[in-house]
PDB file of C-alpha atoms in Angstrom:
ATOM      1  CA  SER A   1      92.411  76.766  80.281  1.00 83.00           C
ATOM      2  CA  TRP A   2      91.916  78.396  83.671  1.00 84.00           C
ATOM      3  CA  ARG A   3      95.229  80.240  83.338  1.00 84.00           C
ATOM      4  CA  ARG A   4      94.384  81.701  79.902  1.00 88.00           C
ATOM      5  CA  LYS A   5      90.962  82.707  81.157  1.00 91.00           C
ATOM      6  CA  TYR A   6      92.010  84.430  84.421  1.00 89.00           C
ATOM      7  CA  VAL A   7      95.747  85.216  84.599  1.00 90.00           C
ATOM      8  CA  ARG A   8      97.163  88.372  83.030  1.00 90.00           C
ATOM      9  CA  GLU A   9      98.999  87.813  79.770  1.00 88.00           C
ATOM     10  CA  ASP A  10     102.249  89.292  81.109  1.00 87.00           C
ATOM     11  CA  TYR A  11     102.281  87.059  84.222  1.00 87.00           C
ATOM     12  CA  ASP A  12     105.305  85.066  82.997  1.00 87.00           C
ATOM     13  CA  ASN A  13     107.343  88.279  83.109  1.00 86.00           C
ATOM     14  CA  LEU A  14     106.790  88.381  86.900  1.00 82.00           C
ATOM     15  CA  LEU A  15     108.428  84.983  87.224  1.00 82.00           C
ATOM     16  CA  GLN A  16     111.609  86.321  85.615  1.00 85.00           C
ATOM     17  CA  MET A  17     111.910  89.397  87.844  1.00 85.00           C
ATOM     18  CA  GLU A  18     114.257  89.888  90.783  1.00 85.00           C
ATOM     19  CA  MET A  19     112.783  90.913  94.146  1.00 80.00           C
ATOM     20  CA  ASN A  20     114.090  94.486  93.849  1.00 82.00           C
ATOM     21  CA  GLU A  21     112.241  94.907  90.529  1.00 87.00           C
ATOM     22  CA  PHE A  22     108.751  94.464  92.025  1.00 87.00           C
ATOM     23  CA  ASP A  23     106.632  97.539  92.712  1.00 90.00           C
ATOM     24  CA  GLN A  24     106.919  98.262  96.458  1.00 91.00           C
ATOM     25  CA  PRO A  25     104.300 100.882  97.494  1.00 93.00           C
ATOM     26  CA  CYS A  26     105.297 100.530 101.182  1.00 93.00           C
ATOM     27  CA  PRO A  27     108.367  98.974 102.843  1.00 92.00           C
ATOM     28  CA  GLU A  28     108.225  95.166 102.476  1.00 92.00           C
ATOM     29  CA  VAL A  29     104.820  95.387 100.734  1.00 93.00           C
ATOM     30  CA  PHE A  30     104.963  94.150  97.155  1.00 91.00           C
ATOM     31  CA  GLN A  31     102.326  94.855  94.507  1.00 90.00           C
ATOM     32  CA  LEU A  32     102.112  92.253  91.747  1.00 88.00           C
ATOM     33  CA  PRO A  33      99.789  92.341  88.707  1.00 89.00           C
ATOM     34  CA  VAL A  34      98.539  88.737  88.579  1.00 90.00           C
ATOM     35  CA  PHE A  35      94.849  88.293  87.697  1.00 91.00           C
ATOM     36  CA  ASN A  36      92.731  89.932  85.002  1.00 92.00           C
ATOM     37  CA  ASP A  37      89.437  91.837  85.209  1.00 90.00           C
ATOM     38  CA  ARG A  38      87.425  88.748  84.225  1.00 93.00           C
ATOM     39  CA  PHE A  39      88.734  86.825  87.254  1.00 90.00           C
ATOM     40  CA  CYS A  40      87.837  89.707  89.575  1.00 91.00           C
ATOM     41  CA  HIS A  41      84.353  90.093  88.053  1.00 93.00           C
ATOM     42  CA  ASP A  42      83.662  86.350  88.282  1.00 90.00           C
ATOM     43  CA  ILE A  43      84.819  86.091  91.938  1.00 86.00           C
ATOM     44  CA  ILE A  44      82.590  89.017  92.950  1.00 90.00           C
ATOM     45  CA  GLY A  45      79.670  87.408  91.081  1.00 90.00           C
ATOM     46  CA  VAL A  46      80.098  84.008  92.766  1.00 86.00           C
ATOM     47  CA  SER A  47      80.382  85.699  96.174  1.00 86.00           C
ATOM     48  CA  GLU A  48      77.278  87.844  95.725  1.00 87.00           C
ATOM     49  CA  ARG A  49      75.174  84.962  94.367  1.00 88.00           C
ATOM     50  CA  SER A  50      76.092  82.725  97.320  1.00 83.00           C
ATOM     51  CA  GLN A  51      74.762  85.202  99.937  1.00 83.00           C
ATOM     52  CA  LEU A  52      76.799  83.465 102.676  1.00 77.00           C
ATOM     53  CA  TRP A  53      78.459  86.630 104.008  1.00 78.00           C
ATOM     54  CA  GLY A  54      79.812  86.648 107.567  1.00 74.00           C
ATOM     55  CA  PRO A  55      78.340  89.160 110.027  1.00 73.00           C
ATOM     56  CA  GLY A  56      81.269  91.569 110.272  1.00 73.00           C
ATOM     57  CA  GLY A  57      80.860  94.457 112.666  1.00 69.00           C
ATOM     58  CA  TYR A  58      83.090  96.503 114.884  1.00 63.00           C
ATOM     59  CA  ALA A  59      83.006  94.377 118.057  1.00 62.00           C
ATOM     60  CA  PRO A  60      86.405  93.231 119.386  1.00 63.00           C
ATOM     61  CA  SER A  61      85.414  89.631 118.604  1.00 63.00           C
ATOM     62  CA  VAL A  62      82.397  87.637 117.483  1.00 63.00           C
ATOM     63  CA  GLU A  63      81.366  83.965 117.471  1.00 67.00           C
ATOM     64  CA  VAL A  64      80.972  82.748 113.889  1.00 62.00           C
ATOM     65  CA  ASN A  65      79.451  79.540 112.542  1.00 61.00           C
ATOM     66  CA  ARG A  66      80.822  78.659 109.121  1.00 57.00           C
ATOM     67  CA  SER A  67      79.945  75.357 107.531  1.00 59.00           C
ATOM     68  CA  GLY A  68      79.245  73.839 110.955  1.00 61.00           C
ATOM     69  CA  HIS A  69      82.498  75.086 112.524  1.00 61.00           C
ATOM     70  CA  VAL A  70      82.027  77.602 115.337  1.00 60.00           C
ATOM     71  CA  TYR A  71      84.977  79.814 116.210  1.00 56.00           C
ATOM     72  CA  THR A  72      85.813  83.296 117.432  1.00 61.00           C
ATOM     73  CA  GLU A  73      86.862  85.936 114.902  1.00 61.00           C
ATOM     74  CA  THR A  74      89.042  88.492 116.661  1.00 62.00           C
ATOM     75  CA  HIS A  75      88.623  91.005 113.802  1.00 65.00           C
ATOM     76  CA  PRO A  76      85.174  90.290 112.370  1.00 67.00           C
ATOM     77  CA  THR A  77      84.687  91.135 108.713  1.00 73.00           C
ATOM     78  CA  VAL A  78      81.853  90.979 106.207  1.00 75.00           C
ATOM     79  CA  ASP A  79      83.345  88.121 104.225  1.00 74.00           C
ATOM     80  CA  ILE A  80      82.708  84.773 102.622  1.00 73.00           C
ATOM     81  CA  GLN A  81      85.210  81.936 102.884  1.00 70.00           C
ATOM     82  CA  PHE A  82      86.117  80.119  99.683  1.00 68.00           C
ATOM     83  CA  GLU A  83      85.265  76.768 101.267  1.00 70.00           C
ATOM     84  CA  GLN A  84      81.692  78.031 101.795  1.00 67.00           C
ATOM     85  CA  MET A  85      81.444  78.440  98.019  1.00 69.00           C
ATOM     86  CA  GLY A  86      82.974  74.985  97.395  1.00 69.00           C
ATOM     87  CA  MET A  87      86.237  76.438  96.095  1.00 66.00           C
ATOM     88  CA  PHE A  88      89.873  75.957  97.102  1.00 60.00           C
ATOM     89  CA  GLU A  89      89.052  74.160 100.331  1.00 54.00           C
ATOM     90  CA  ASN A  90      92.712  73.675 101.221  1.00 49.00           C
ATOM     91  CA  TRP A  91      93.483  77.427 101.339  1.00 56.00           C
ATOM     92  CA  MET A  92      92.497  80.051 103.875  1.00 60.00           C
ATOM     93  CA  GLN A  93      90.919  82.492 101.441  1.00 83.00           C
ATOM     94  CA  ALA A  94      87.986  84.829 101.640  1.00 83.00           C
ATOM     95  CA  VAL A  95      86.333  87.627  99.743  1.00 89.00           C
ATOM     96  CA  HIS A  96      85.776  90.674 101.963  1.00 90.00           C
ATOM     97  CA  SER A  97      83.338  93.473 101.225  1.00 93.00           C
ATOM     98  CA  TYR A  98      83.446  96.993 102.643  1.00 94.00           C
ATOM     99  CA  HIS A  99      80.412  99.265 102.333  1.00 94.00           C
ATOM    100  CA  PRO A 100      79.575 102.519 104.189  1.00 95.00           C
ATOM    101  CA  ASN A 101      76.265 101.098 105.484  1.00 92.00           C
ATOM    102  CA  GLU A 102      77.678  97.737 106.644  1.00 89.00           C
ATOM    103  CA  GLN A 103      81.351  97.566 107.494  1.00 90.00           C
ATOM    104  CA  ALA A 104      83.194 100.526 106.021  1.00 93.00           C
ATOM    105  CA  PHE A 105      86.649  99.749 107.448  1.00 92.00           C
ATOM    106  CA  LEU A 106      88.666  97.230 109.463  1.00 90.00           C
ATOM    107  CA  GLY A 107      90.645  98.373 112.510  1.00 89.00           C
ATOM    108  CA  LEU A 108      94.340  97.787 113.134  1.00 89.00           C
ATOM    109  CA  HIS A 109      95.269  94.108 113.242  1.00 89.00           C
ATOM    110  CA  HIS A 110      97.879  91.496 112.410  1.00 88.00           C
ATOM    111  CA  ASP A 111      96.890  88.594 110.185  1.00 86.00           C
ATOM    112  CA  ALA A 112      97.125  84.995 111.370  1.00 80.00           C
ATOM    113  CA  SER A 113      99.683  84.198 108.683  1.00 83.00           C
ATOM    114  CA  THR A 114     103.347  84.279 107.813  1.00 87.00           C
ATOM    115  CA  TYR A 115     102.523  86.118 104.590  1.00 89.00           C
ATOM    116  CA  SER A 116      99.269  87.742 103.550  1.00 91.00           C
ATOM    117  CA  LEU A 117      97.996  88.275 100.042  1.00 92.00           C
ATOM    118  CA  ASN A 118      95.425  91.006  99.573  1.00 92.00           C
ATOM    119  CA  MET A 119      93.974  91.409  96.071  1.00 93.00           C
ATOM    120  CA  ALA A 120      91.773  94.238  94.827  1.00 95.00           C
ATOM    121  CA  LEU A 121      88.724  92.959  92.965  1.00 96.00           C
ATOM    122  CA  ASN A 122      87.237  96.248  91.777  1.00 96.00           C
ATOM    123  CA  ARG A 123      88.191  99.830  90.936  1.00 95.00           C
ATOM    124  CA  ARG A 124      88.735 102.688  93.370  1.00 95.00           C
ATOM    125  CA  GLY A 125      87.171 105.859  91.998  1.00 95.00           C
ATOM    126  CA  VAL A 126      84.750 103.843  89.827  1.00 96.00           C
ATOM    127  CA  ASP A 127      83.108 101.145  91.961  1.00 97.00           C
ATOM    128  CA  PHE A 128      83.888 102.696  95.350  1.00 97.00           C
ATOM    129  CA  GLU A 129      85.495 105.726  97.012  1.00 97.00           C
ATOM    130  CA  GLY A 130      87.914 105.669  99.921  1.00 97.00           C
ATOM    131  CA  GLY A 131      89.275 102.311 100.972  1.00 96.00           C
ATOM    132  CA  GLY A 132      92.824 101.015 100.778  1.00 95.00           C
ATOM    133  CA  THR A 133      95.239  99.473 103.261  1.00 95.00           C
ATOM    134  CA  HIS A 134      97.255 101.398 105.855  1.00 96.00           C
ATOM    135  CA  PHE A 135     100.411  99.969 107.467  1.00 95.00           C
ATOM    136  CA  LYS A 136     100.932 101.667 110.829  1.00 96.00           C
ATOM    137  CA  ARG A 137     104.646 101.119 111.577  1.00 94.00           C
ATOM    138  CA  GLN A 138     105.573 101.877 107.986  1.00 95.00           C
ATOM    139  CA  ASN A 139     103.320 104.989 108.092  1.00 96.00           C
ATOM    140  CA  CYS A 140     102.210 104.150 104.587  1.00 96.00           C
ATOM    141  CA  SER A 141      98.914 103.572 102.779  1.00 96.00           C
ATOM    142  CA  VAL A 142      98.322 101.640  99.563  1.00 95.00           C
ATOM    143  CA  LEU A 143      95.563 103.268  97.538  1.00 94.00           C
ATOM    144  CA  THR A 144      96.665 102.327  94.021  1.00 86.00           C
ATOM    145  CA  ALA A 145      95.944  98.603  93.724  1.00 86.00           C
ATOM    146  CA  GLY A 146      93.704  97.879  90.741  1.00 92.00           C
ATOM    147  CA  PRO A 147      91.634  94.772  90.014  1.00 95.00           C
ATOM    148  CA  GLY A 148      93.859  91.700  90.027  1.00 94.00           C
ATOM    149  CA  ASP A 149      96.785  93.436  91.736  1.00 94.00           C
ATOM    150  CA  VAL A 150      98.034  91.363  94.657  1.00 93.00           C
ATOM    151  CA  LEU A 151      99.675  92.979  97.694  1.00 93.00           C
ATOM    152  CA  VAL A 152     102.058  90.606  99.492  1.00 92.00           C
ATOM    153  CA  HIS A 153     103.215  91.488 103.014  1.00 94.00           C
ATOM    154  CA  PRO A 154     104.212  89.843 106.302  1.00 92.00           C
ATOM    155  CA  GLY A 155     101.092  88.879 108.221  1.00 88.00           C
ATOM    156  CA  GLN A 156     102.382  88.962 111.790  1.00 84.00           C
ATOM    157  CA  LEU A 157     104.729  91.056 113.910  1.00 82.00           C
ATOM    158  CA  THR A 158     105.966  93.810 111.556  1.00 91.00           C
ATOM    159  CA  HIS A 159     102.980  94.870 109.468  1.00 93.00           C
ATOM    160  CA  LEU A 160     100.141  95.972 111.752  1.00 91.00           C
ATOM    161  CA  HIS A 161      97.573  97.259 109.264  1.00 94.00           C
ATOM    162  CA  SER A 162      93.994  98.409 108.772  1.00 94.00           C
ATOM    163  CA  GLY A 163      91.403  98.628 106.026  1.00 94.00           C
ATOM    164  CA  LEU A 164      90.715 102.301 105.349  1.00 96.00           C
ATOM    165  CA  ASN A 165      87.205 103.767 105.396  1.00 96.00           C
ATOM    166  CA  THR A 166      85.114 103.085 102.276  1.00 97.00           C
ATOM    167  CA  THR A 167      82.894 106.137 101.765  1.00 97.00           C
ATOM    168  CA  ARG A 168      80.828 105.185  98.675  1.00 97.00           C
ATOM    169  CA  GLY A 169      80.002 101.960  96.844  1.00 97.00           C
ATOM    170  CA  THR A 170      81.304  98.526  97.761  1.00 96.00           C
ATOM    171  CA  ARG A 171      84.994  97.649  97.868  1.00 96.00           C
ATOM    172  CA  TYR A 172      85.792  93.957  97.317  1.00 96.00           C
ATOM    173  CA  ILE A 173      89.108  92.301  98.121  1.00 95.00           C
ATOM    174  CA  LEU A 174      90.292  88.710  98.113  1.00 92.00           C
ATOM    175  CA  VAL A 175      92.479  87.816 101.088  1.00 91.00           C
ATOM    176  CA  SER A 176      94.665  84.750 101.393  1.00 87.00           C
ATOM    177  CA  PHE A 177      96.848  83.722 104.327  1.00 85.00           C
ATOM    178  CA  MET A 178     100.018  81.731 103.593  1.00 82.00           C
ATOM    179  CA  GLN A 179     101.836  79.513 106.090  1.00 77.00           C
ATOM    180  CA  PRO A 180     104.892  78.124 104.241  1.00 72.00           C
TER     181      PRO A 180
END
């Protein structure tokens, strides 16, 4: 099944935990081990084979045409939306890539979500150097997330954050915005 193929074996233990038992690398930022290396490898592979990456860049905003829908991205990223790959069309999800010669970082921003999920897809120190997520008001950076680890944090108001500079290799993350 999909779950046996992609979800970590100890996932059910997460469902039994109390909120105060979750790893919290920054205030109100929770790090949960959810997906396995195979999931991360497969998502990167699908993304790279599709070659439908958004333009990214460091401009304050950019007009983007995705699947016939034109809109303005206020924080442009080199990314590919799941719906572009024919996957999970009812979720706002994307794979983002950070590379020193393309888009090495993402400036301070709030997400357009109530909660944001940010999942590492590859290994810091192996596949890339630098990178990570910095939360300004909390004065805290998360550098420890490994493949399949999901960071959960408020998307708006309290958790202004940035993607830290990737100095070597390509850093891949999966981002999902939740609006309960």
